[in-house]
mmCIF file of C-alpha atoms and ligand atoms in Angstrom:
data_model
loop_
_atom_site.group_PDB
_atom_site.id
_atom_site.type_symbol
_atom_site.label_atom_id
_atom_site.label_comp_id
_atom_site.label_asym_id
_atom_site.label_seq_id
_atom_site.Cartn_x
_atom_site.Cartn_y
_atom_site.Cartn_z
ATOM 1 C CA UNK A 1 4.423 47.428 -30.223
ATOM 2 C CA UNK A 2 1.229 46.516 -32.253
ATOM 3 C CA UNK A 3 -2.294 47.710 -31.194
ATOM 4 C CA UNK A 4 -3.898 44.671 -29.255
ATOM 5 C CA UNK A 5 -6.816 46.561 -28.897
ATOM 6 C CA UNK A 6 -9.984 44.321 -30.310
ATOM 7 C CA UNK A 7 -14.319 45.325 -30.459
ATOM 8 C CA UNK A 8 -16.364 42.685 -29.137
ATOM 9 C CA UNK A 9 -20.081 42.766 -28.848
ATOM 10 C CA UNK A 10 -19.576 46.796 -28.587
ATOM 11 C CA UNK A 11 -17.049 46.748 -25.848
ATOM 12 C CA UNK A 12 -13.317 47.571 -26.890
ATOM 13 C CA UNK A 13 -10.648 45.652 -24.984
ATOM 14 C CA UNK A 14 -6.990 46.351 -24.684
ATOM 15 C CA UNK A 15 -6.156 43.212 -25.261
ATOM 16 C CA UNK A 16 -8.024 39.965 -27.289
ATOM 17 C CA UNK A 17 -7.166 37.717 -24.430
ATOM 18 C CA UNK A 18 -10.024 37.124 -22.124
ATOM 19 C CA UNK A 19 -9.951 34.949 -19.020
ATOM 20 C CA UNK A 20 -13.465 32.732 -18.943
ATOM 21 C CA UNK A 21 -15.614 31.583 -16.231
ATOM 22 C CA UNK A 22 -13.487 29.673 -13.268
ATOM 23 C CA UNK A 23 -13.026 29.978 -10.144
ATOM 24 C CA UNK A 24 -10.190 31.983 -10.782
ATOM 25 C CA UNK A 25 -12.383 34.919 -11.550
ATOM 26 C CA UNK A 26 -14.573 34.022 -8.448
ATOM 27 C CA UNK A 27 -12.305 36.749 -6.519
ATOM 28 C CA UNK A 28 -11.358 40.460 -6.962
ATOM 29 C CA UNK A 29 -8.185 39.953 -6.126
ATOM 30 C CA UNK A 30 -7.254 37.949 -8.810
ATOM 31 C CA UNK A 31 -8.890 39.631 -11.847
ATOM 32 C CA UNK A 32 -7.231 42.929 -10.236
ATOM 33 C CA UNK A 33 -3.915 40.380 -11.258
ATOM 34 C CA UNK A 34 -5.327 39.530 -14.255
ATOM 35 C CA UNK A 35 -5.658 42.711 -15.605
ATOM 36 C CA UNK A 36 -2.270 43.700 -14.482
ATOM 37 C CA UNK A 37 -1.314 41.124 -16.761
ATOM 38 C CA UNK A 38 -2.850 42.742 -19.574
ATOM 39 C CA UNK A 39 -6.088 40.313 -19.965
ATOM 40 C CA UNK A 40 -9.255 42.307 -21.748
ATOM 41 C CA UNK A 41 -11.538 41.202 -19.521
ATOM 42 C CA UNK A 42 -12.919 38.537 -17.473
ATOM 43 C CA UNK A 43 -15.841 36.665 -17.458
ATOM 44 C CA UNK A 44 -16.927 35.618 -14.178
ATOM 45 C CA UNK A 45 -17.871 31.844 -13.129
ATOM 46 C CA UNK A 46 -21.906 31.552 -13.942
ATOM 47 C CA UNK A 47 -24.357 31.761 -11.656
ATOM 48 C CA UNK A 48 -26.726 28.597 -12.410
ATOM 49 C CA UNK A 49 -30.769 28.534 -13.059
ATOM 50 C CA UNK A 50 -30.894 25.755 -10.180
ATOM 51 C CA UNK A 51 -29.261 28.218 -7.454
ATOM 52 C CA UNK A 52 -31.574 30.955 -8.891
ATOM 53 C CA UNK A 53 -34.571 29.238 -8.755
ATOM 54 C CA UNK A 54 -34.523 27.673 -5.836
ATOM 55 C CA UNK A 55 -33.647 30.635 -4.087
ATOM 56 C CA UNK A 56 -36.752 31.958 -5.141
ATOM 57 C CA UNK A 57 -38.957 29.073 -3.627
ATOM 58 C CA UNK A 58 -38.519 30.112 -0.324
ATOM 59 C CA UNK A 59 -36.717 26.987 0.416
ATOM 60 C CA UNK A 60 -37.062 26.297 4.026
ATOM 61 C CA UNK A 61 -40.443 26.119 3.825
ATOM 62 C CA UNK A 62 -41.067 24.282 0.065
ATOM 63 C CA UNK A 63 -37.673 22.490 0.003
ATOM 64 C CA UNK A 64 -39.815 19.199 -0.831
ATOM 65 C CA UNK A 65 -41.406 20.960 -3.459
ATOM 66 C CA UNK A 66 -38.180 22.543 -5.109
ATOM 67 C CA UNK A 67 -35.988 19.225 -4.955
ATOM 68 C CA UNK A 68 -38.894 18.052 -6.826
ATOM 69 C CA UNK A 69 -38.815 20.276 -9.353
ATOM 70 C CA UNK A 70 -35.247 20.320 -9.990
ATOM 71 C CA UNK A 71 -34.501 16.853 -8.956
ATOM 72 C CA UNK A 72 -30.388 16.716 -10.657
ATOM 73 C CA UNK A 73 -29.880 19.988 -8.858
ATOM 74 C CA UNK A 74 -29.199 18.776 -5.012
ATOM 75 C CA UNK A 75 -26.962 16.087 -5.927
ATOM 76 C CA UNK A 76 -25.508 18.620 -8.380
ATOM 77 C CA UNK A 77 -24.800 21.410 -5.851
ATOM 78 C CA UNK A 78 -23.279 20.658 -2.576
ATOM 79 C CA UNK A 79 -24.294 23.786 -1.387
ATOM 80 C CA UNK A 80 -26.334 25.900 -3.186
ATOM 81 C CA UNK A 81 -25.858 28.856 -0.694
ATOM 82 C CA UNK A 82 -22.739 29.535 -1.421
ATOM 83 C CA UNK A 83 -22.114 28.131 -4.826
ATOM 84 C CA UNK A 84 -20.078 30.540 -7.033
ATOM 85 C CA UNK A 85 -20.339 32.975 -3.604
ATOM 86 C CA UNK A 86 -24.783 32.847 -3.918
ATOM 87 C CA UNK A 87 -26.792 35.049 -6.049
ATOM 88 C CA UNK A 88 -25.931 37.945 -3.475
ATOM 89 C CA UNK A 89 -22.486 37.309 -3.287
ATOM 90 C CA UNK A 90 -21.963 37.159 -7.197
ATOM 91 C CA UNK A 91 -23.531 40.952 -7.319
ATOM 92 C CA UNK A 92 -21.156 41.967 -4.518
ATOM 93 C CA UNK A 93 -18.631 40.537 -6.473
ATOM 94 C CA UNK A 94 -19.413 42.344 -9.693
ATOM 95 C CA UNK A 95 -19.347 45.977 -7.417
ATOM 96 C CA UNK A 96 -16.040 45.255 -6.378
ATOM 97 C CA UNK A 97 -14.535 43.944 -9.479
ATOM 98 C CA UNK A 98 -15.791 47.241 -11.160
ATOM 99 C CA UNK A 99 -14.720 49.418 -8.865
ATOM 100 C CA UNK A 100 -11.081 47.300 -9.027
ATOM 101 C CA UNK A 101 -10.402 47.203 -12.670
ATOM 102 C CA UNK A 102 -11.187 49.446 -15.605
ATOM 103 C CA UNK A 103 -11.916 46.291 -18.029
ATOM 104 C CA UNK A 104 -14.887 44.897 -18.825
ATOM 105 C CA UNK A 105 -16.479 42.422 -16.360
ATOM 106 C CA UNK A 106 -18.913 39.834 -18.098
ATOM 107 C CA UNK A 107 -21.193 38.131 -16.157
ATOM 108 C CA UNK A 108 -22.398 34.343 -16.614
ATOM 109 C CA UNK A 109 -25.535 32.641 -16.357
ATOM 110 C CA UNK A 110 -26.307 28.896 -16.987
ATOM 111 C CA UNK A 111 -29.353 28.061 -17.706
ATOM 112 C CA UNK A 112 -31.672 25.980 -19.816
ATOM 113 C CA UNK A 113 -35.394 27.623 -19.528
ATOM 114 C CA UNK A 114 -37.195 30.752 -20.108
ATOM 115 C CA UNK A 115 -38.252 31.169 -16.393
ATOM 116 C CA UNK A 116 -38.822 33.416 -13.753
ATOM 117 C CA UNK A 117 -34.955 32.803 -12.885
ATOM 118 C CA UNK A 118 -33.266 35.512 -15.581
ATOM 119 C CA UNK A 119 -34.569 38.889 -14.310
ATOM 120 C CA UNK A 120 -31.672 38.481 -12.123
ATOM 121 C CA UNK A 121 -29.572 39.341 -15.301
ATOM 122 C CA UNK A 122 -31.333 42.747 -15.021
ATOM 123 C CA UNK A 123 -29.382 43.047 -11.415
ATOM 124 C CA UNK A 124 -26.239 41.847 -13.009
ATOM 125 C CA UNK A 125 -26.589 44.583 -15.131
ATOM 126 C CA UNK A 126 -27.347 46.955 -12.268
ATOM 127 C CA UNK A 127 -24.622 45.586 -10.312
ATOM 128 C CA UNK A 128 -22.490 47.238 -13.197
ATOM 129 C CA UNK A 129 -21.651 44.674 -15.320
ATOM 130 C CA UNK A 130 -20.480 45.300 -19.063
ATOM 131 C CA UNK A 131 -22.054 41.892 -20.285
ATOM 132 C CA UNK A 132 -23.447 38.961 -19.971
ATOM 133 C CA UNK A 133 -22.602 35.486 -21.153
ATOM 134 C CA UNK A 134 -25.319 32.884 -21.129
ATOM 135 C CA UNK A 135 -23.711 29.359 -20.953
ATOM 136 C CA UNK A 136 -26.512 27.408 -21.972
ATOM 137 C CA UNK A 137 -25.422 23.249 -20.549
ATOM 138 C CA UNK A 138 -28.334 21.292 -21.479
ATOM 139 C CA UNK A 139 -28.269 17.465 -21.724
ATOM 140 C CA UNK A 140 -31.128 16.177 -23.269
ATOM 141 C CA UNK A 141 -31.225 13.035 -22.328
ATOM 142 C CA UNK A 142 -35.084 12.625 -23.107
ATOM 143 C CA UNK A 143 -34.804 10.708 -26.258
ATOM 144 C CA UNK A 144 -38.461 11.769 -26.496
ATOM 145 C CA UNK A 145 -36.961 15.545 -27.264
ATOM 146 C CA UNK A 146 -36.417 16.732 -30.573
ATOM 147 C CA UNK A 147 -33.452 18.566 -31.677
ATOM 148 C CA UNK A 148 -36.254 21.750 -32.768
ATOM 149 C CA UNK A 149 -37.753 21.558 -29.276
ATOM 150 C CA UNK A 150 -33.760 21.909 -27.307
ATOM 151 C CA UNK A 151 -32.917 24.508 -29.953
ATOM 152 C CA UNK A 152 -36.483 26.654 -29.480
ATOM 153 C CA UNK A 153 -35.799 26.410 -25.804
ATOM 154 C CA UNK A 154 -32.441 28.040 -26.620
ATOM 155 C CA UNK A 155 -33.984 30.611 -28.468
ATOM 156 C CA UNK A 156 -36.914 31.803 -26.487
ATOM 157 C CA UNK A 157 -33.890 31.729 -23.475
ATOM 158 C CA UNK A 158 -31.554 34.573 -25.072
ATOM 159 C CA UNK A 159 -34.689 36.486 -26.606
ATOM 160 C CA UNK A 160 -35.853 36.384 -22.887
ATOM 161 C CA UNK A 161 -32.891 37.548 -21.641
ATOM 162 C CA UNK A 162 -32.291 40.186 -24.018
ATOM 163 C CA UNK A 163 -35.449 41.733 -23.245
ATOM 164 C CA UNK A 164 -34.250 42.243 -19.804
ATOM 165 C CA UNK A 165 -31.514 43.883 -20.135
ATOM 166 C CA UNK A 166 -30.168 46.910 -22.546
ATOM 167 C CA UNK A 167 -26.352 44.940 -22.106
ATOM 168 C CA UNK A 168 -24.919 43.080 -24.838
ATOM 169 C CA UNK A 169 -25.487 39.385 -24.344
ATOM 170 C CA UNK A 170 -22.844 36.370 -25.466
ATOM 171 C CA UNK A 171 -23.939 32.555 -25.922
ATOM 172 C CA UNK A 172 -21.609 30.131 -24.912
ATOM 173 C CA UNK A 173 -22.525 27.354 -27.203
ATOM 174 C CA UNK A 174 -21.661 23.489 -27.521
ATOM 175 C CA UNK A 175 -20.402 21.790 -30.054
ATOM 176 C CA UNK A 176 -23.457 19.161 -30.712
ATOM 177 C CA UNK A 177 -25.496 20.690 -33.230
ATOM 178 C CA UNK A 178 -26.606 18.680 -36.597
ATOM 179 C CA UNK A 179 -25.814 22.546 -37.831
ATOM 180 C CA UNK A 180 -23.705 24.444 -35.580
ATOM 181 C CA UNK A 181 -24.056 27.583 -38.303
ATOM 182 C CA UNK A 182 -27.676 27.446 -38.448
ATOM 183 C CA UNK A 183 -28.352 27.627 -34.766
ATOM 184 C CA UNK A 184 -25.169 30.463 -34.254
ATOM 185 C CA UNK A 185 -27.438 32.562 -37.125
ATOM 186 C CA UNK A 186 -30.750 31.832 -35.273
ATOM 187 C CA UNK A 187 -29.372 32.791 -31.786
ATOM 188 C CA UNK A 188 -27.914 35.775 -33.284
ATOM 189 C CA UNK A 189 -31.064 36.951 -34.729
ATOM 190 C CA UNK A 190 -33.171 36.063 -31.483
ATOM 191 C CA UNK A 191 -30.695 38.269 -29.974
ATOM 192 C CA UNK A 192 -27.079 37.680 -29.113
ATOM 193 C CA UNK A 193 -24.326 39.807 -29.597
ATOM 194 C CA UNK A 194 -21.818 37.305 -29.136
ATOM 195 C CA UNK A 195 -21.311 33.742 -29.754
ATOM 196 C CA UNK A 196 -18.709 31.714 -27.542
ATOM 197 C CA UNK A 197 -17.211 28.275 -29.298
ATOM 198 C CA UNK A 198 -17.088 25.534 -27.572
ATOM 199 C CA UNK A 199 -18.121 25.124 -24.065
ATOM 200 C CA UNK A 200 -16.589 21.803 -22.709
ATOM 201 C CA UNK A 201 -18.559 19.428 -21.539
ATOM 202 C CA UNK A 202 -17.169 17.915 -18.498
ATOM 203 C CA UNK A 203 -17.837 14.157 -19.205
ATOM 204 C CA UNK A 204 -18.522 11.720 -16.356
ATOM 205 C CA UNK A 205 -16.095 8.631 -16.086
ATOM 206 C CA UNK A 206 -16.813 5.552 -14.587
ATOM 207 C CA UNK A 207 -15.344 3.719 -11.641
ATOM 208 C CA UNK A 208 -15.324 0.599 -12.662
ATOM 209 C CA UNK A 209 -13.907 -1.327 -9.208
ATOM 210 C CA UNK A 210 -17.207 0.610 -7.220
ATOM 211 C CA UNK A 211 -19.336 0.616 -9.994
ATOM 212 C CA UNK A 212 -19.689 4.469 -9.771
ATOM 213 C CA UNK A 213 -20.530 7.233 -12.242
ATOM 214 C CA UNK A 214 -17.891 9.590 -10.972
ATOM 215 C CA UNK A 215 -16.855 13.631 -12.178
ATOM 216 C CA UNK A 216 -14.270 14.216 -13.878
ATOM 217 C CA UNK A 217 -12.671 17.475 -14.581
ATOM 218 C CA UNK A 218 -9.250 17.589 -17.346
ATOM 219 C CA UNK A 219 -8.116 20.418 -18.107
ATOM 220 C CA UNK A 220 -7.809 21.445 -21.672
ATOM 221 C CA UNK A 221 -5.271 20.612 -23.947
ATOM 222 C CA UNK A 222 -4.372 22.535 -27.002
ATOM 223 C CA UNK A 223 -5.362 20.484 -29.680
ATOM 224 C CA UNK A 224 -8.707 20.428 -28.832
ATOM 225 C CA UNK A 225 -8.772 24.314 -30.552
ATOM 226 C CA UNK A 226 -8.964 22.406 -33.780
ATOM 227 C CA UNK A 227 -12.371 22.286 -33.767
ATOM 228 C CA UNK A 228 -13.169 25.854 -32.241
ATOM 229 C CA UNK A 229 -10.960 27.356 -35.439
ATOM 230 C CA UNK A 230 -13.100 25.426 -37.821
ATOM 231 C CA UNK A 231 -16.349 26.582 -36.846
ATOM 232 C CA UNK A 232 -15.668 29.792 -36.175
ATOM 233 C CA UNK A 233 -13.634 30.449 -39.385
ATOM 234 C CA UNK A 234 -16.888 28.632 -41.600
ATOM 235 C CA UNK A 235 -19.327 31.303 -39.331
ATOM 236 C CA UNK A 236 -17.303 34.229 -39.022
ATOM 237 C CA UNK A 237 -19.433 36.438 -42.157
ATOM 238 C CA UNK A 238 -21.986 34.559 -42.040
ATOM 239 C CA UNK A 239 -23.439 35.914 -38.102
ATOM 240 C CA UNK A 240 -24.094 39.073 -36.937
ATOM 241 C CA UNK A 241 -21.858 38.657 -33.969
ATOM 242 C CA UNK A 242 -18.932 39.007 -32.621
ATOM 243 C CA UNK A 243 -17.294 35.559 -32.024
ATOM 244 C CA UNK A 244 -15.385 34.301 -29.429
ATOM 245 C CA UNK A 245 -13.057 31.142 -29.030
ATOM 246 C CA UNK A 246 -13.158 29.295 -25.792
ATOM 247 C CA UNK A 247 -11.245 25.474 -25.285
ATOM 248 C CA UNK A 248 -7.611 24.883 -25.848
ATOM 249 C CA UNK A 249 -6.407 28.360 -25.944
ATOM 250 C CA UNK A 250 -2.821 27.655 -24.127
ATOM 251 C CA UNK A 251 -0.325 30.193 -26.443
ATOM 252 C CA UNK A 252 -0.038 33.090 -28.393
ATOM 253 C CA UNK A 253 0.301 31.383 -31.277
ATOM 254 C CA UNK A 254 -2.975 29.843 -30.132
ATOM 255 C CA UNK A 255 -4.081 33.381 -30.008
ATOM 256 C CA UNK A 256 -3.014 34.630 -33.600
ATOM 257 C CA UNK A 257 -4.875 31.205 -34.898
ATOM 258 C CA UNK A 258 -8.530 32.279 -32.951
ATOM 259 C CA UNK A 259 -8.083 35.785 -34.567
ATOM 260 C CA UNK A 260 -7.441 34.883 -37.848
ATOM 261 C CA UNK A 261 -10.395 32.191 -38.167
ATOM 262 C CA UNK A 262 -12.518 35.729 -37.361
ATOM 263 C CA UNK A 263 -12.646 35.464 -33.340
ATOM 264 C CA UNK A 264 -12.261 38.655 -31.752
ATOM 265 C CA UNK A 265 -11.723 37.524 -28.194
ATOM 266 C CA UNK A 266 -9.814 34.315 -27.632
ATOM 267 C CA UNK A 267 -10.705 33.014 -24.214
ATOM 268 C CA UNK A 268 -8.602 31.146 -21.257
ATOM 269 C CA UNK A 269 -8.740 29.150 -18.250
ATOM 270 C CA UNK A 270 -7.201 25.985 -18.421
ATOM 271 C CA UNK A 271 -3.560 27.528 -19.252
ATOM 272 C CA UNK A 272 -4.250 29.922 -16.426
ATOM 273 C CA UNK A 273 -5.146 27.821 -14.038
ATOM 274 C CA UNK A 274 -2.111 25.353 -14.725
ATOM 275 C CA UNK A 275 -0.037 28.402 -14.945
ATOM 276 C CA UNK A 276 -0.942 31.348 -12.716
ATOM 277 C CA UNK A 277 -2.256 34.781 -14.158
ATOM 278 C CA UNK A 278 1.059 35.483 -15.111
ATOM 279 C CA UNK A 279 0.922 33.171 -18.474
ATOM 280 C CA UNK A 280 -1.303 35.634 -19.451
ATOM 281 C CA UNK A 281 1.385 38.427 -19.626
ATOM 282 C CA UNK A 282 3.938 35.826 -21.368
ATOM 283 C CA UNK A 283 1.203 35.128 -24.068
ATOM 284 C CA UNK A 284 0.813 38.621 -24.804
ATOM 285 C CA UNK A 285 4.141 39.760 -24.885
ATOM 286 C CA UNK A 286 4.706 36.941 -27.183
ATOM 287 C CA UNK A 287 1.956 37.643 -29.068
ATOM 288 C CA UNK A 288 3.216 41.418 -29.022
ATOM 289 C CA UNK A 289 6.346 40.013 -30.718
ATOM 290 C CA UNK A 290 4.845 37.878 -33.396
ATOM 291 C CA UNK A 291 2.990 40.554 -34.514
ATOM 292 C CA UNK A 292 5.798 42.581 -34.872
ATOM 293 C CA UNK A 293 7.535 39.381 -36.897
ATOM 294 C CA UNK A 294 5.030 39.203 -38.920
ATOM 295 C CA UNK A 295 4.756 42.925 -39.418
ATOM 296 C CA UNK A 296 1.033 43.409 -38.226
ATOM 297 C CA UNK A 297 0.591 46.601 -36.661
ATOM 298 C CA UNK A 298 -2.666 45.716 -34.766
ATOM 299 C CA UNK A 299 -4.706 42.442 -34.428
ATOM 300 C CA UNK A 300 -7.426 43.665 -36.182
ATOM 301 C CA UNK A 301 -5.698 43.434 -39.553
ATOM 302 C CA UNK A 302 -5.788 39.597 -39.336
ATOM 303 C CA UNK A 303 -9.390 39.232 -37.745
ATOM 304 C CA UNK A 304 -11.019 36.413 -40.549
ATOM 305 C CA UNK A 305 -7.984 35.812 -42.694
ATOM 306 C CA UNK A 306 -8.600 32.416 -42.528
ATOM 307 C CA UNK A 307 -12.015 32.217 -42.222
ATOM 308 C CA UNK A 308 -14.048 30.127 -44.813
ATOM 309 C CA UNK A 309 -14.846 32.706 -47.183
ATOM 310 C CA UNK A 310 -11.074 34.430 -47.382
ATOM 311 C CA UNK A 311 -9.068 31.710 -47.830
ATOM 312 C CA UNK A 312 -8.073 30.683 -51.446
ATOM 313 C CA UNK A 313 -9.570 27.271 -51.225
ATOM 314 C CA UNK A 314 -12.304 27.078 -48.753
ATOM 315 C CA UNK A 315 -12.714 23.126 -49.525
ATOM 316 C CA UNK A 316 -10.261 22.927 -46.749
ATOM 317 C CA UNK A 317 -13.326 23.346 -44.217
ATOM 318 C CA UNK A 318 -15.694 20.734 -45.893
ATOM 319 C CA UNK A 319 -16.529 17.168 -46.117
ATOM 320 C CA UNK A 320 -13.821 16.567 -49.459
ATOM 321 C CA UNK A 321 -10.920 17.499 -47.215
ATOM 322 C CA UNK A 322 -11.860 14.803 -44.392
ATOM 323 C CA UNK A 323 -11.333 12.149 -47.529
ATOM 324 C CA UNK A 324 -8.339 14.126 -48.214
ATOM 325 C CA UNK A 325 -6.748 13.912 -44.613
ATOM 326 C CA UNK A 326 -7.238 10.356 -44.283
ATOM 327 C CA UNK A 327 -5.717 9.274 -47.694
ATOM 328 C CA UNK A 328 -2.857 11.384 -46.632
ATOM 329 C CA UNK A 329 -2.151 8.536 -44.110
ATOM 330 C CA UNK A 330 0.710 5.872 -44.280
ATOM 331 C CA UNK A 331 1.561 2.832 -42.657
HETATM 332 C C1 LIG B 401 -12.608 24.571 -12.908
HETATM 333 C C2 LIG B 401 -13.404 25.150 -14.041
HETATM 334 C C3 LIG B 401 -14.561 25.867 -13.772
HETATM 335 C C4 LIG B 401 -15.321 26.391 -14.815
HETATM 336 N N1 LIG B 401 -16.457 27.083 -14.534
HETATM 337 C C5 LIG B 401 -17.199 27.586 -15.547
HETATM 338 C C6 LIG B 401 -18.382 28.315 -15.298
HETATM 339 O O1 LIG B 401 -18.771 28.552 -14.158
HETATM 340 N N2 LIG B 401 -19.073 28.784 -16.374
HETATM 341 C C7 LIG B 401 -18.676 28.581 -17.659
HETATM 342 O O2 LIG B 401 -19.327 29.051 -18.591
HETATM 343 N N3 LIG B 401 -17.547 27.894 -17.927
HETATM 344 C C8 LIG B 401 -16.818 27.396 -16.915
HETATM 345 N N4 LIG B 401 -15.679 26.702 -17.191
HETATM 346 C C9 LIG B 401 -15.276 26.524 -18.599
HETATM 347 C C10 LIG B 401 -14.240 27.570 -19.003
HETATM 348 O O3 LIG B 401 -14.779 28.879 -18.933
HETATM 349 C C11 LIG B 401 -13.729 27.342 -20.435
HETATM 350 O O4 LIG B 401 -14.788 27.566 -21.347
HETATM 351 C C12 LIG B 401 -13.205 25.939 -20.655
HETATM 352 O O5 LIG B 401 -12.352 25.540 -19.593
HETATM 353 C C13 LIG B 401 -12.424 25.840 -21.982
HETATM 354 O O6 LIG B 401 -11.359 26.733 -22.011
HETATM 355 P P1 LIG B 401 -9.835 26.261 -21.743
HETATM 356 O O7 LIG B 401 -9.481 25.261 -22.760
HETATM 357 O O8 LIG B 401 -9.044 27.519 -21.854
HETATM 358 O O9 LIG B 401 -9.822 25.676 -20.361
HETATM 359 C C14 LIG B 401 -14.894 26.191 -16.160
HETATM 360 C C15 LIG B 401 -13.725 25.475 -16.410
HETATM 361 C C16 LIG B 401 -12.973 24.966 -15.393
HETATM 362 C C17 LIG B 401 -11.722 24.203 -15.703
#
């Protein structure tokens, strides 16, 4: 048996198989499962800025005044009450989970502004939880917005919430940067411990018979890792932080690939959700036997093998390989 056991952001974990936000870690019960299946810890489902603030507002009194400032948010939430079980349910849920399970329980928060909103990370924190990871899910779809003005928002956001709270703090990042590196080092220096590659963003489809701009939730498919391995293999050395894949993370093969671009944690929901917590046991005892194949005795050893800077011919990660993958074509 090799050592699973993997650092991230300060924390060690038994394992570097984490299950991320869903509703599957929306009850005690199941990450009590989870961690019987030898997951290194869960990150609950966030708690959003919108069901913060608004709770805030004393909303049967102002509730003209908050739909007005958050406009998106009621159509957004059907009920912001009990969204993600409420801001007081999601501390209750934290208590139990920590008194249930001896891994580490990261918290979530989404959110897009500096406000009044993320002192509640300071009762996350006193809630007992071991982290917190800040999904930041902005849309800018003010064309009048420049890229510096999203990205300071971003900034001034984890510095915020780092000066509330003495835990380590992840960012959950997405993939639309015009320089993913340069904003991964800037968020790192305004703060984070941790950054999170990709979030998904869950793209709205179109019903074209009722002319209707309808959700659409697919879950993840493996390739879409590919892009999570590049980025994290040309960052990993380059941050001071701990990475962490999230998006198409279905197998332990899957697993061995995050580590060795220079994650530390390799995050799942869409293979658990399809597949019960279970699938997390299979992918670690096959993961337990590749190492053993492969004669690693812990997964440490192979944390940024592949990463940009210890590979033999980092060109593989730039713009010359693109030319080089589609000559490689034939008809
Ligand atoms: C039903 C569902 C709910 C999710 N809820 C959250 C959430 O509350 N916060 C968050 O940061 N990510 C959330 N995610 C995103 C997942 O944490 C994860 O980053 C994403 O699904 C990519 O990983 P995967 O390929 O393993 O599914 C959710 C995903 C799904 C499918």
């Amino acid at each position: 048996m090799s050592d699973l056991t993997t650092k991230y952001m300060g924390l060690t974990l038994k394992s570097p198989l984490v299950a991320s936000a869903s509703p599957l870690c929306e009850s005690a019960d199941n990450i009590v499962k989870l961690e019987e299946q030898g997951i290194g810890a869960v990150v609950l489902p966030s708690l959003f800025e919108e069901q913060l603030t608004l709770e805030s507002l004393t909303i049967d009194a102002d509730l003209e005044r908050g739909t007005d400032s958050f406009p998106e948010s009621i159509n957004f939430f059907p009920d912001l009450h009990t969204y993600n079980l409420g801001p007081d349910g999601y501390l209750e849920l934290i208590e139990e989970a920590k008194a249930r399970v001896s891994i580490p329980v990261i918290a979530s928060l989404n959110g897009i502004t500096a406000g009044g909103w993320i002192e509640y990370a300071r009762q996350m924190q006193e809630a007992g939880a071991d982290a917190i990871e800040l999904n930041i899910y902005s849309i800018a779809t003010d064309p009048l917005q420049s890229s510096e003005a999203v990205e300071k928002g971003y900034l001034d956001l984890v510095a915020k919430i780092k000066e509330n709270v003495r835990l380590p703090v992840a960012v959950k990042l997405s993939p639309f940067f015009s320089a993913p590196a340069n904003i991964g080092k800037r968020l790192c220096e305004a703060g984070a411990d941790g950054l999170v590659l990709f979030n998904r963003f869950y793209q709205p489809d179109f019903d074209i018979e009722d002319r209707e701009v309808v959700p659409s939730l697919v879950l993840s498919r493996p390739e879409e890792l590919l892009l999570r391995l590049h980025w994290v293999a040309i960052l990993y050395g380059h941050v001071d932080a701990d990475l962490g894949i999230t998006g198409g993370v279905h197998s332990a093969q899957d697993v061995v690939k995050c580590l060795m671009a220079g994650a530390r944690v390799a995050c799942m929901t869409s293979a658990l959700l399809r597949n019960g917590a279970q699938h997390a046991g299979r992918v670690l005892s096959a993961l337990n036997n590749w190492l053993d194949e492969h004669e690693y005795t812990s997964v440490s050893e192979m944390c940024g093998s592949m990463s940009y800077n210890a590979v033999p011919d980092p060109t593989a990660y730039e713009r010359g390989n693109y030319m080089k993958v589609l000559g490689s074509y034939t008809l």
